[in-house]
Amino acid sequence: IGSGPAGLTCANDLIRLGYGVTIFEKLPFAGGMLTAGIPSFRLPRQIINKEIEAITDLGVEIKTGIDVGKDIGFDELENQGYKAFFLAIGTHQGLKLNVPGENDFEGFIDCVDFLRKVNSGDLRKPGRKVIIIGGGNSAIDASRTALRLGCDEVYIVYRRSRKEMPANVSEIEEAEKEGVKIHYLAAPVKILGKGKKVTGMECIKMRLGEPDASGRRKPLPLEGSEFIIEADTIIPAISQKPDISFLPKNHEFKLSKWDTFE
């Protein structure tokens, strides 16, 4: 279930061991985050297509546009003769910021949804002034994609310093060269809007305290340092979790607090 890197690798290994393998993918194309998330300027599509073709040439069947657990049940698949299931569903559900105004205005787009739309052929620019929240490769990908779509100004707001930023250093440098403006040591406080539309975001400056569980120094807010960045589009890119709504209600999997399988 799922045709991203894990699903493709599992299928490749199993068919070489003599098993019959079918991949079910709910998106209309195979590749998972490789094709739905990572922009083509960073990972050329002909490379992915060649890799997938090599796996299907071995006999693996890929069925796209089928959401297992919704379009077809596990019981029904078992009745069709499938003996085992490998769940390789990825993490395609963006996490929430949990700040006021997050659900109140148009122009607030999750990073994974934004990148998926663009990678599916929707090349409309999301807005004129765009703020992206986060410091990982998804945030960098979203910022560079927004510039390529013709946005006038693109900002990244990241709560730690450049040193703690988890994105690839080369990607950060490329984004800055292309014109992305990065606000380090800043965090969102409130999404601002007028009527139904986003107008900007109130942020607060941060300082770094002692290391937290991740080993990075914990960002702490500086009281009275609030400032506003004007924008008509805000794209949070603060990590993702799996969408496990496809699982049967009586499933026996143990799940972590992040909805990953233990």
PDB file of C-alpha atoms in Angstrom:
ATOM      1  CA  ILE A   1       0.000   0.000   0.000  1.00  0.00           C
ATOM      2  CA  GLY A   2       1.813   3.129  -1.249  1.00  0.00           C
ATOM      3  CA  SER A   3       4.249   3.621  -4.139  1.00  0.00           C
ATOM      4  CA  GLY A   4       6.834   5.844  -2.496  1.00  0.00           C
ATOM      5  CA  PRO A   5      10.434   4.779  -1.762  1.00  0.00           C
ATOM      6  CA  ALA A   6       9.428   2.170   0.861  1.00  0.00           C
ATOM      7  CA  GLY A   7       6.683   0.590  -1.247  1.00  0.00           C
ATOM      8  CA  LEU A   8       8.812   0.484  -4.396  1.00  0.00           C
ATOM      9  CA  THR A   9      11.795  -0.993  -2.534  1.00  0.00           C
ATOM     10  CA  CYS A  10       9.642  -3.672  -0.880  1.00  0.00           C
ATOM     11  CA  ALA A  11       8.045  -4.576  -4.224  1.00  0.00           C
ATOM     12  CA  ASN A  12      11.446  -4.746  -5.917  1.00  0.00           C
ATOM     13  CA  ASP A  13      12.867  -7.044  -3.225  1.00  0.00           C
ATOM     14  CA  LEU A  14       9.807  -9.325  -2.989  1.00  0.00           C
ATOM     15  CA  ILE A  15       9.403  -9.912  -6.722  1.00  0.00           C
ATOM     16  CA  ARG A  16      13.077 -10.872  -6.935  1.00  0.00           C
ATOM     17  CA  LEU A  17      12.333 -13.516  -4.278  1.00  0.00           C
ATOM     18  CA  GLY A  18       9.571 -14.953  -6.462  1.00  0.00           C
ATOM     19  CA  TYR A  19       6.456 -13.354  -4.983  1.00  0.00           C
ATOM     20  CA  GLY A  20       3.669 -11.804  -7.045  1.00  0.00           C
ATOM     21  CA  VAL A  21       3.422  -8.121  -6.073  1.00  0.00           C
ATOM     22  CA  THR A  22       0.767  -5.450  -6.625  1.00  0.00           C
ATOM     23  CA  ILE A  23       1.209  -1.863  -5.411  1.00  0.00           C
ATOM     24  CA  PHE A  24      -1.940   0.156  -4.662  1.00  0.00           C
ATOM     25  CA  GLU A  25      -1.431   3.947  -4.817  1.00  0.00           C
ATOM     26  CA  LYS A  26      -4.177   6.443  -4.002  1.00  0.00           C
ATOM     27  CA  LEU A  27      -2.628   9.279  -6.025  1.00  0.00           C
ATOM     28  CA  PRO A  28      -3.025   9.245  -9.825  1.00  0.00           C
ATOM     29  CA  PHE A  29       0.722   8.673 -10.261  1.00  0.00           C
ATOM     30  CA  ALA A  30       3.400   6.499  -8.646  1.00  0.00           C
ATOM     31  CA  GLY A  31       6.407   7.678  -6.632  1.00  0.00           C
ATOM     32  CA  GLY A  32       4.938   8.988  -3.379  1.00  0.00           C
ATOM     33  CA  MET A  33       6.849  11.980  -2.007  1.00  0.00           C
ATOM     34  CA  LEU A  34       9.402  11.591  -4.807  1.00  0.00           C
ATOM     35  CA  THR A  35       6.830  12.828  -7.326  1.00  0.00           C
ATOM     36  CA  ALA A  36       4.164  14.438  -5.112  1.00  0.00           C
ATOM     37  CA  GLY A  37       6.500  16.370  -2.817  1.00  0.00           C
ATOM     38  CA  ILE A  38       9.998  16.979  -4.162  1.00  0.00           C
ATOM     39  CA  PRO A  39      10.073  19.561  -6.984  1.00  0.00           C
ATOM     40  CA  SER A  40      11.247  18.406 -10.413  1.00  0.00           C
ATOM     41  CA  PHE A  41      14.072  20.991 -10.454  1.00  0.00           C
ATOM     42  CA  ARG A  42      15.594  19.122  -7.511  1.00  0.00           C
ATOM     43  CA  LEU A  43      14.742  15.563  -8.548  1.00  0.00           C
ATOM     44  CA  PRO A  44      14.227  15.207 -12.341  1.00  0.00           C
ATOM     45  CA  ARG A  45      11.149  13.148 -13.189  1.00  0.00           C
ATOM     46  CA  GLN A  46      12.904  11.076 -15.870  1.00  0.00           C
ATOM     47  CA  ILE A  47      15.148   9.605 -13.145  1.00  0.00           C
ATOM     48  CA  ILE A  48      12.169   8.548 -10.990  1.00  0.00           C
ATOM     49  CA  ASN A  49      10.277   7.196 -14.016  1.00  0.00           C
ATOM     50  CA  LYS A  50      13.301   5.125 -15.053  1.00  0.00           C
ATOM     51  CA  GLU A  51      13.578   3.631 -11.543  1.00  0.00           C
ATOM     52  CA  ILE A  52       9.841   2.789 -11.442  1.00  0.00           C
ATOM     53  CA  GLU A  53       9.969   1.322 -14.957  1.00  0.00           C
ATOM     54  CA  ALA A  54      12.829  -0.977 -13.912  1.00  0.00           C
ATOM     55  CA  ILE A  55      10.629  -2.330 -11.099  1.00  0.00           C
ATOM     56  CA  THR A  56       7.498  -2.781 -13.242  1.00  0.00           C
ATOM     57  CA  ASP A  57       9.637  -4.511 -15.903  1.00  0.00           C
ATOM     58  CA  LEU A  58      10.300  -7.205 -13.297  1.00  0.00           C
ATOM     59  CA  GLY A  59       6.551  -7.847 -13.153  1.00  0.00           C
ATOM     60  CA  VAL A  60       5.358  -5.598 -10.326  1.00  0.00           C
ATOM     61  CA  GLU A  61       1.882  -4.207 -11.052  1.00  0.00           C
ATOM     62  CA  ILE A  62       1.094  -0.648  -9.897  1.00  0.00           C
ATOM     63  CA  LYS A  63      -2.568   0.345  -9.589  1.00  0.00           C
ATOM     64  CA  THR A  64      -2.969   4.114  -9.150  1.00  0.00           C
ATOM     65  CA  GLY A  65      -6.016   6.065  -8.027  1.00  0.00           C
ATOM     66  CA  ILE A  66      -7.080   3.383  -5.522  1.00  0.00           C
ATOM     67  CA  ASP A  67      -7.363   4.351  -1.848  1.00  0.00           C
ATOM     68  CA  VAL A  68      -7.147   1.051   0.050  1.00  0.00           C
ATOM     69  CA  GLY A  69      -9.367   1.076   3.127  1.00  0.00           C
ATOM     70  CA  LYS A  70     -11.799   3.438   1.382  1.00  0.00           C
ATOM     71  CA  ASP A  71     -12.171   2.441  -2.293  1.00  0.00           C
ATOM     72  CA  ILE A  72     -11.520  -1.219  -1.489  1.00  0.00           C
ATOM     73  CA  GLY A  73     -11.297  -2.988   1.881  1.00  0.00           C
ATOM     74  CA  PHE A  74      -8.583  -5.272   3.210  1.00  0.00           C
ATOM     75  CA  ASP A  75     -11.144  -8.116   3.542  1.00  0.00           C
ATOM     76  CA  GLU A  76     -12.021  -7.776  -0.134  1.00  0.00           C
ATOM     77  CA  LEU A  77      -8.331  -7.877  -1.108  1.00  0.00           C
ATOM     78  CA  GLU A  78      -7.844 -10.996   1.014  1.00  0.00           C
ATOM     79  CA  ASN A  79     -10.778 -12.591  -0.806  1.00  0.00           C
ATOM     80  CA  GLN A  80      -8.994 -11.794  -4.088  1.00  0.00           C
ATOM     81  CA  GLY A  81      -6.044 -13.871  -2.899  1.00  0.00           C
ATOM     82  CA  TYR A  82      -3.648 -11.339  -1.386  1.00  0.00           C
ATOM     83  CA  LYS A  83      -1.841 -13.017   1.518  1.00  0.00           C
ATOM     84  CA  ALA A  84       0.145 -10.153   3.071  1.00  0.00           C
ATOM     85  CA  PHE A  85       0.104  -6.354   3.184  1.00  0.00           C
ATOM     86  CA  PHE A  86       3.042  -3.961   3.485  1.00  0.00           C
ATOM     87  CA  LEU A  87       1.851  -0.533   4.632  1.00  0.00           C
ATOM     88  CA  ALA A  88       4.100   2.127   3.098  1.00  0.00           C
ATOM     89  CA  ILE A  89       1.749   5.079   3.359  1.00  0.00           C
ATOM     90  CA  GLY A  90       4.294   7.840   4.010  1.00  0.00           C
ATOM     91  CA  THR A  91       3.625  11.027   5.946  1.00  0.00           C
ATOM     92  CA  HIS A  92       1.436  13.225   3.765  1.00  0.00           C
ATOM     93  CA  GLN A  93      -0.592  15.048   6.439  1.00  0.00           C
ATOM     94  CA  GLY A  94       0.852  18.385   7.549  1.00  0.00           C
ATOM     95  CA  LEU A  95       1.005  19.224  11.243  1.00  0.00           C
ATOM     96  CA  LYS A  96      -0.925  22.186  12.620  1.00  0.00           C
ATOM     97  CA  LEU A  97       0.711  25.360  13.969  1.00  0.00           C
ATOM     98  CA  ASN A  98      -1.899  25.676  16.733  1.00  0.00           C
ATOM     99  CA  VAL A  99      -1.924  29.479  16.640  1.00  0.00           C
ATOM    100  CA  PRO A 100      -4.957  31.828  16.485  1.00  0.00           C
ATOM    101  CA  GLY A 101      -6.308  32.505  12.989  1.00  0.00           C
ATOM    102  CA  GLU A 102      -4.932  29.296  11.491  1.00  0.00           C
ATOM    103  CA  ASN A 103      -8.346  28.040  10.367  1.00  0.00           C
ATOM    104  CA  ASP A 104     -10.017  31.383   9.734  1.00  0.00           C
ATOM    105  CA  PHE A 105      -8.705  32.774   6.442  1.00  0.00           C
ATOM    106  CA  GLU A 106      -8.234  31.883   2.778  1.00  0.00           C
ATOM    107  CA  GLY A 107      -4.598  31.846   1.738  1.00  0.00           C
ATOM    108  CA  PHE A 108      -3.439  29.401   4.405  1.00  0.00           C
ATOM    109  CA  ILE A 109      -2.080  26.304   2.577  1.00  0.00           C
ATOM    110  CA  ASP A 110      -0.322  23.243   3.978  1.00  0.00           C
ATOM    111  CA  CYS A 111       3.127  22.707   2.462  1.00  0.00           C
ATOM    112  CA  VAL A 112       2.518  19.112   1.319  1.00  0.00           C
ATOM    113  CA  ASP A 113      -0.793  20.104  -0.310  1.00  0.00           C
ATOM    114  CA  PHE A 114       0.900  23.048  -2.047  1.00  0.00           C
ATOM    115  CA  LEU A 115       3.764  20.957  -3.443  1.00  0.00           C
ATOM    116  CA  ARG A 116       1.405  18.156  -4.498  1.00  0.00           C
ATOM    117  CA  LYS A 117      -0.777  20.603  -6.459  1.00  0.00           C
ATOM    118  CA  VAL A 118       2.243  22.055  -8.246  1.00  0.00           C
ATOM    119  CA  ASN A 119       3.671  18.600  -8.996  1.00  0.00           C
ATOM    120  CA  SER A 120       0.247  17.598 -10.362  1.00  0.00           C
ATOM    121  CA  GLY A 121       0.397  20.449 -12.885  1.00  0.00           C
ATOM    122  CA  ASP A 122      -1.298  23.362 -11.064  1.00  0.00           C
ATOM    123  CA  LEU A 123       1.211  26.148 -11.806  1.00  0.00           C
ATOM    124  CA  ARG A 124      -0.830  29.110 -10.519  1.00  0.00           C
ATOM    125  CA  LYS A 125       1.143  31.272  -8.122  1.00  0.00           C
ATOM    126  CA  PRO A 126      -0.216  30.961  -4.581  1.00  0.00           C
ATOM    127  CA  GLY A 127      -0.019  34.700  -3.888  1.00  0.00           C
ATOM    128  CA  ARG A 128       2.064  37.842  -4.256  1.00  0.00           C
ATOM    129  CA  LYS A 129       3.761  37.784  -0.835  1.00  0.00           C
ATOM    130  CA  VAL A 130       4.305  34.349   0.703  1.00  0.00           C
ATOM    131  CA  ILE A 131       5.473  33.261   4.172  1.00  0.00           C
ATOM    132  CA  ILE A 132       6.697  29.699   4.717  1.00  0.00           C
ATOM    133  CA  ILE A 133       7.109  28.455   8.295  1.00  0.00           C
ATOM    134  CA  GLY A 134       9.759  25.839   9.029  1.00  0.00           C
ATOM    135  CA  GLY A 135      13.411  24.991   8.479  1.00  0.00           C
ATOM    136  CA  GLY A 136      13.447  21.604   6.742  1.00  0.00           C
ATOM    137  CA  ASN A 137      13.831  20.628   3.105  1.00  0.00           C
ATOM    138  CA  SER A 138      10.050  20.883   2.597  1.00  0.00           C
ATOM    139  CA  ALA A 139      10.151  24.560   3.608  1.00  0.00           C
ATOM    140  CA  ILE A 140      13.057  25.225   1.242  1.00  0.00           C
ATOM    141  CA  ASP A 141      11.314  23.329  -1.574  1.00  0.00           C
ATOM    142  CA  ALA A 142       8.124  25.330  -1.050  1.00  0.00           C
ATOM    143  CA  SER A 143       9.998  28.656  -1.012  1.00  0.00           C
ATOM    144  CA  ARG A 144      11.950  27.955  -4.206  1.00  0.00           C
ATOM    145  CA  THR A 145       8.783  26.644  -5.898  1.00  0.00           C
ATOM    146  CA  ALA A 146       6.849  29.802  -4.929  1.00  0.00           C
ATOM    147  CA  LEU A 147       9.557  31.971  -6.513  1.00  0.00           C
ATOM    148  CA  ARG A 148       9.450  29.912  -9.701  1.00  0.00           C
ATOM    149  CA  LEU A 149       5.673  30.384  -9.884  1.00  0.00           C
ATOM    150  CA  GLY A 150       6.172  34.156  -9.950  1.00  0.00           C
ATOM    151  CA  CYS A 151       5.559  35.272  -6.342  1.00  0.00           C
ATOM    152  CA  ASP A 152       7.019  38.750  -5.693  1.00  0.00           C
ATOM    153  CA  GLU A 153       8.319  38.145  -2.160  1.00  0.00           C
ATOM    154  CA  VAL A 154       8.972  34.859  -0.359  1.00  0.00           C
ATOM    155  CA  TYR A 155       9.914  34.664   3.331  1.00  0.00           C
ATOM    156  CA  ILE A 156      10.882  31.720   5.516  1.00  0.00           C
ATOM    157  CA  VAL A 157      10.276  32.054   9.257  1.00  0.00           C
ATOM    158  CA  TYR A 158      12.354  29.630  11.333  1.00  0.00           C
ATOM    159  CA  ARG A 159      12.411  29.531  15.132  1.00  0.00           C
ATOM    160  CA  ARG A 160      16.061  28.533  15.549  1.00  0.00           C
ATOM    161  CA  SER A 161      19.336  29.799  14.066  1.00  0.00           C
ATOM    162  CA  ARG A 162      20.910  28.897  10.714  1.00  0.00           C
ATOM    163  CA  LYS A 163      23.172  26.392  12.520  1.00  0.00           C
ATOM    164  CA  GLU A 164      20.168  24.319  13.747  1.00  0.00           C
ATOM    165  CA  MET A 165      18.290  24.412  10.429  1.00  0.00           C
ATOM    166  CA  PRO A 166      17.733  20.788   9.337  1.00  0.00           C
ATOM    167  CA  ALA A 167      17.519  21.502   5.596  1.00  0.00           C
ATOM    168  CA  ASN A 168      20.496  20.643   3.390  1.00  0.00           C
ATOM    169  CA  VAL A 169      23.030  23.492   3.558  1.00  0.00           C
ATOM    170  CA  SER A 170      23.323  23.602  -0.240  1.00  0.00           C
ATOM    171  CA  GLU A 171      19.529  23.956  -0.549  1.00  0.00           C
ATOM    172  CA  ILE A 172      19.470  26.855   1.936  1.00  0.00           C
ATOM    173  CA  GLU A 173      22.256  28.605   0.018  1.00  0.00           C
ATOM    174  CA  GLU A 174      20.453  28.121  -3.305  1.00  0.00           C
ATOM    175  CA  ALA A 175      17.209  29.507  -1.848  1.00  0.00           C
ATOM    176  CA  GLU A 176      18.989  32.625  -0.558  1.00  0.00           C
ATOM    177  CA  LYS A 177      20.741  33.144  -3.912  1.00  0.00           C
ATOM    178  CA  GLU A 178      17.389  32.920  -5.665  1.00  0.00           C
ATOM    179  CA  GLY A 179      15.910  35.617  -3.417  1.00  0.00           C
ATOM    180  CA  VAL A 180      14.207  33.870  -0.500  1.00  0.00           C
ATOM    181  CA  LYS A 181      14.413  36.018   2.647  1.00  0.00           C
ATOM    182  CA  ILE A 182      14.911  33.993   5.849  1.00  0.00           C
ATOM    183  CA  HIS A 183      13.885  35.283   9.293  1.00  0.00           C
ATOM    184  CA  TYR A 184      15.921  33.225  11.772  1.00  0.00           C
ATOM    185  CA  LEU A 185      15.026  33.017  15.484  1.00  0.00           C
ATOM    186  CA  ALA A 186      11.378  33.922  14.893  1.00  0.00           C
ATOM    187  CA  ALA A 187       8.136  32.025  15.485  1.00  0.00           C
ATOM    188  CA  PRO A 188       4.485  32.574  14.500  1.00  0.00           C
ATOM    189  CA  VAL A 189       2.139  33.982  17.139  1.00  0.00           C
ATOM    190  CA  LYS A 190      -1.015  34.739  15.160  1.00  0.00           C
ATOM    191  CA  ILE A 191      -2.329  34.593  11.578  1.00  0.00           C
ATOM    192  CA  LEU A 192      -3.717  37.982  10.563  1.00  0.00           C
ATOM    193  CA  GLY A 193      -6.533  38.573   8.099  1.00  0.00           C
ATOM    194  CA  LYS A 194      -9.159  40.971   6.830  1.00  0.00           C
ATOM    195  CA  GLY A 195     -12.561  39.674   5.813  1.00  0.00           C
ATOM    196  CA  LYS A 196     -11.857  36.168   4.544  1.00  0.00           C
ATOM    197  CA  LYS A 197      -8.283  36.730   3.336  1.00  0.00           C
ATOM    198  CA  VAL A 198      -4.875  36.379   4.981  1.00  0.00           C
ATOM    199  CA  THR A 199      -3.053  39.709   5.330  1.00  0.00           C
ATOM    200  CA  GLY A 200       0.035  38.646   7.257  1.00  0.00           C
ATOM    201  CA  MET A 201       1.456  36.994  10.326  1.00  0.00           C
ATOM    202  CA  GLU A 202       2.438  38.250  13.742  1.00  0.00           C
ATOM    203  CA  CYS A 203       5.762  36.755  14.860  1.00  0.00           C
ATOM    204  CA  ILE A 204       7.901  36.909  17.979  1.00  0.00           C
ATOM    205  CA  LYS A 205      11.687  36.889  18.189  1.00  0.00           C
ATOM    206  CA  MET A 206      13.326  33.932  19.920  1.00  0.00           C
ATOM    207  CA  ARG A 207      16.514  33.142  21.790  1.00  0.00           C
ATOM    208  CA  LEU A 208      18.138  29.734  22.156  1.00  0.00           C
ATOM    209  CA  GLY A 209      18.137  28.018  25.557  1.00  0.00           C
ATOM    210  CA  GLU A 210      19.411  24.609  26.644  1.00  0.00           C
ATOM    211  CA  PRO A 211      19.262  21.594  24.267  1.00  0.00           C
ATOM    212  CA  ASP A 212      15.904  19.780  24.102  1.00  0.00           C
ATOM    213  CA  ALA A 213      15.138  16.099  23.360  1.00  0.00           C
ATOM    214  CA  SER A 214      16.232  16.539  19.726  1.00  0.00           C
ATOM    215  CA  GLY A 215      19.693  17.668  20.865  1.00  0.00           C
ATOM    216  CA  ARG A 216      19.139  21.160  19.459  1.00  0.00           C
ATOM    217  CA  ARG A 217      18.940  24.226  21.677  1.00  0.00           C
ATOM    218  CA  LYS A 218      15.352  24.996  22.622  1.00  0.00           C
ATOM    219  CA  PRO A 219      13.918  28.265  21.220  1.00  0.00           C
ATOM    220  CA  LEU A 220      12.459  30.589  23.867  1.00  0.00           C
ATOM    221  CA  PRO A 221      10.329  33.669  23.102  1.00  0.00           C
ATOM    222  CA  LEU A 222      11.609  37.172  23.863  1.00  0.00           C
ATOM    223  CA  GLU A 223       8.738  39.054  25.503  1.00  0.00           C
ATOM    224  CA  GLY A 224       7.750  42.289  23.800  1.00  0.00           C
ATOM    225  CA  SER A 225       9.603  41.506  20.567  1.00  0.00           C
ATOM    226  CA  GLU A 226       6.534  40.882  18.393  1.00  0.00           C
ATOM    227  CA  PHE A 227       6.626  42.054  14.767  1.00  0.00           C
ATOM    228  CA  ILE A 228       4.423  41.646  11.693  1.00  0.00           C
ATOM    229  CA  ILE A 229       5.238  40.347   8.213  1.00  0.00           C
ATOM    230  CA  GLU A 230       2.672  41.237   5.544  1.00  0.00           C
ATOM    231  CA  ALA A 231       1.593  38.401   3.242  1.00  0.00           C
ATOM    232  CA  ASP A 232      -1.408  37.118   1.316  1.00  0.00           C
ATOM    233  CA  THR A 233      -0.375  33.450   1.534  1.00  0.00           C
ATOM    234  CA  ILE A 234       1.024  31.441   4.450  1.00  0.00           C
ATOM    235  CA  ILE A 235       2.427  27.933   4.028  1.00  0.00           C
ATOM    236  CA  PRO A 236       3.319  25.972   7.186  1.00  0.00           C
ATOM    237  CA  ALA A 237       6.053  23.342   6.656  1.00  0.00           C
ATOM    238  CA  ILE A 238       6.588  22.136  10.209  1.00  0.00           C
ATOM    239  CA  SER A 239       6.696  18.376   9.580  1.00  0.00           C
ATOM    240  CA  GLN A 240       4.128  15.742   8.653  1.00  0.00           C
ATOM    241  CA  LYS A 241       2.439  12.638  10.041  1.00  0.00           C
ATOM    242  CA  PRO A 242       0.755   9.625   8.420  1.00  0.00           C
ATOM    243  CA  ASP A 243      -2.953   9.725   7.559  1.00  0.00           C
ATOM    244  CA  ILE A 244      -4.167   6.501   9.187  1.00  0.00           C
ATOM    245  CA  SER A 245      -7.889   7.069   8.568  1.00  0.00           C
ATOM    246  CA  PHE A 246      -7.835   4.172   6.057  1.00  0.00           C
ATOM    247  CA  LEU A 247      -7.229   1.572   8.785  1.00  0.00           C
ATOM    248  CA  PRO A 248     -10.182  -0.550   9.978  1.00  0.00           C
ATOM    249  CA  LYS A 249     -11.640   0.688  13.275  1.00  0.00           C
ATOM    250  CA  ASN A 250     -10.817  -2.634  14.955  1.00  0.00           C
ATOM    251  CA  HIS A 251      -7.151  -2.667  13.867  1.00  0.00           C
ATOM    252  CA  GLU A 252      -4.639  -4.021  16.364  1.00  0.00           C
ATOM    253  CA  PHE A 253      -1.632  -1.862  15.484  1.00  0.00           C
ATOM    254  CA  LYS A 254       0.108  -0.020  18.298  1.00  0.00           C
ATOM    255  CA  LEU A 255       0.530   3.613  17.348  1.00  0.00           C
ATOM    256  CA  SER A 256       2.881   6.285  18.672  1.00  0.00           C
ATOM    257  CA  LYS A 257       1.700   9.797  19.558  1.00  0.00           C
ATOM    258  CA  TRP A 258       2.788  10.779  16.033  1.00  0.00           C
ATOM    259  CA  ASP A 259       0.446   8.150  14.484  1.00  0.00           C
ATOM    260  CA  THR A 260       3.427   6.082  13.341  1.00  0.00           C
ATOM    261  CA  PHE A 261       3.439   2.320  13.802  1.00  0.00           C
ATOM    262  CA  GLU A 262       5.413   1.153  16.837  1.00  0.00           C
TER     263      GLU A 262
END
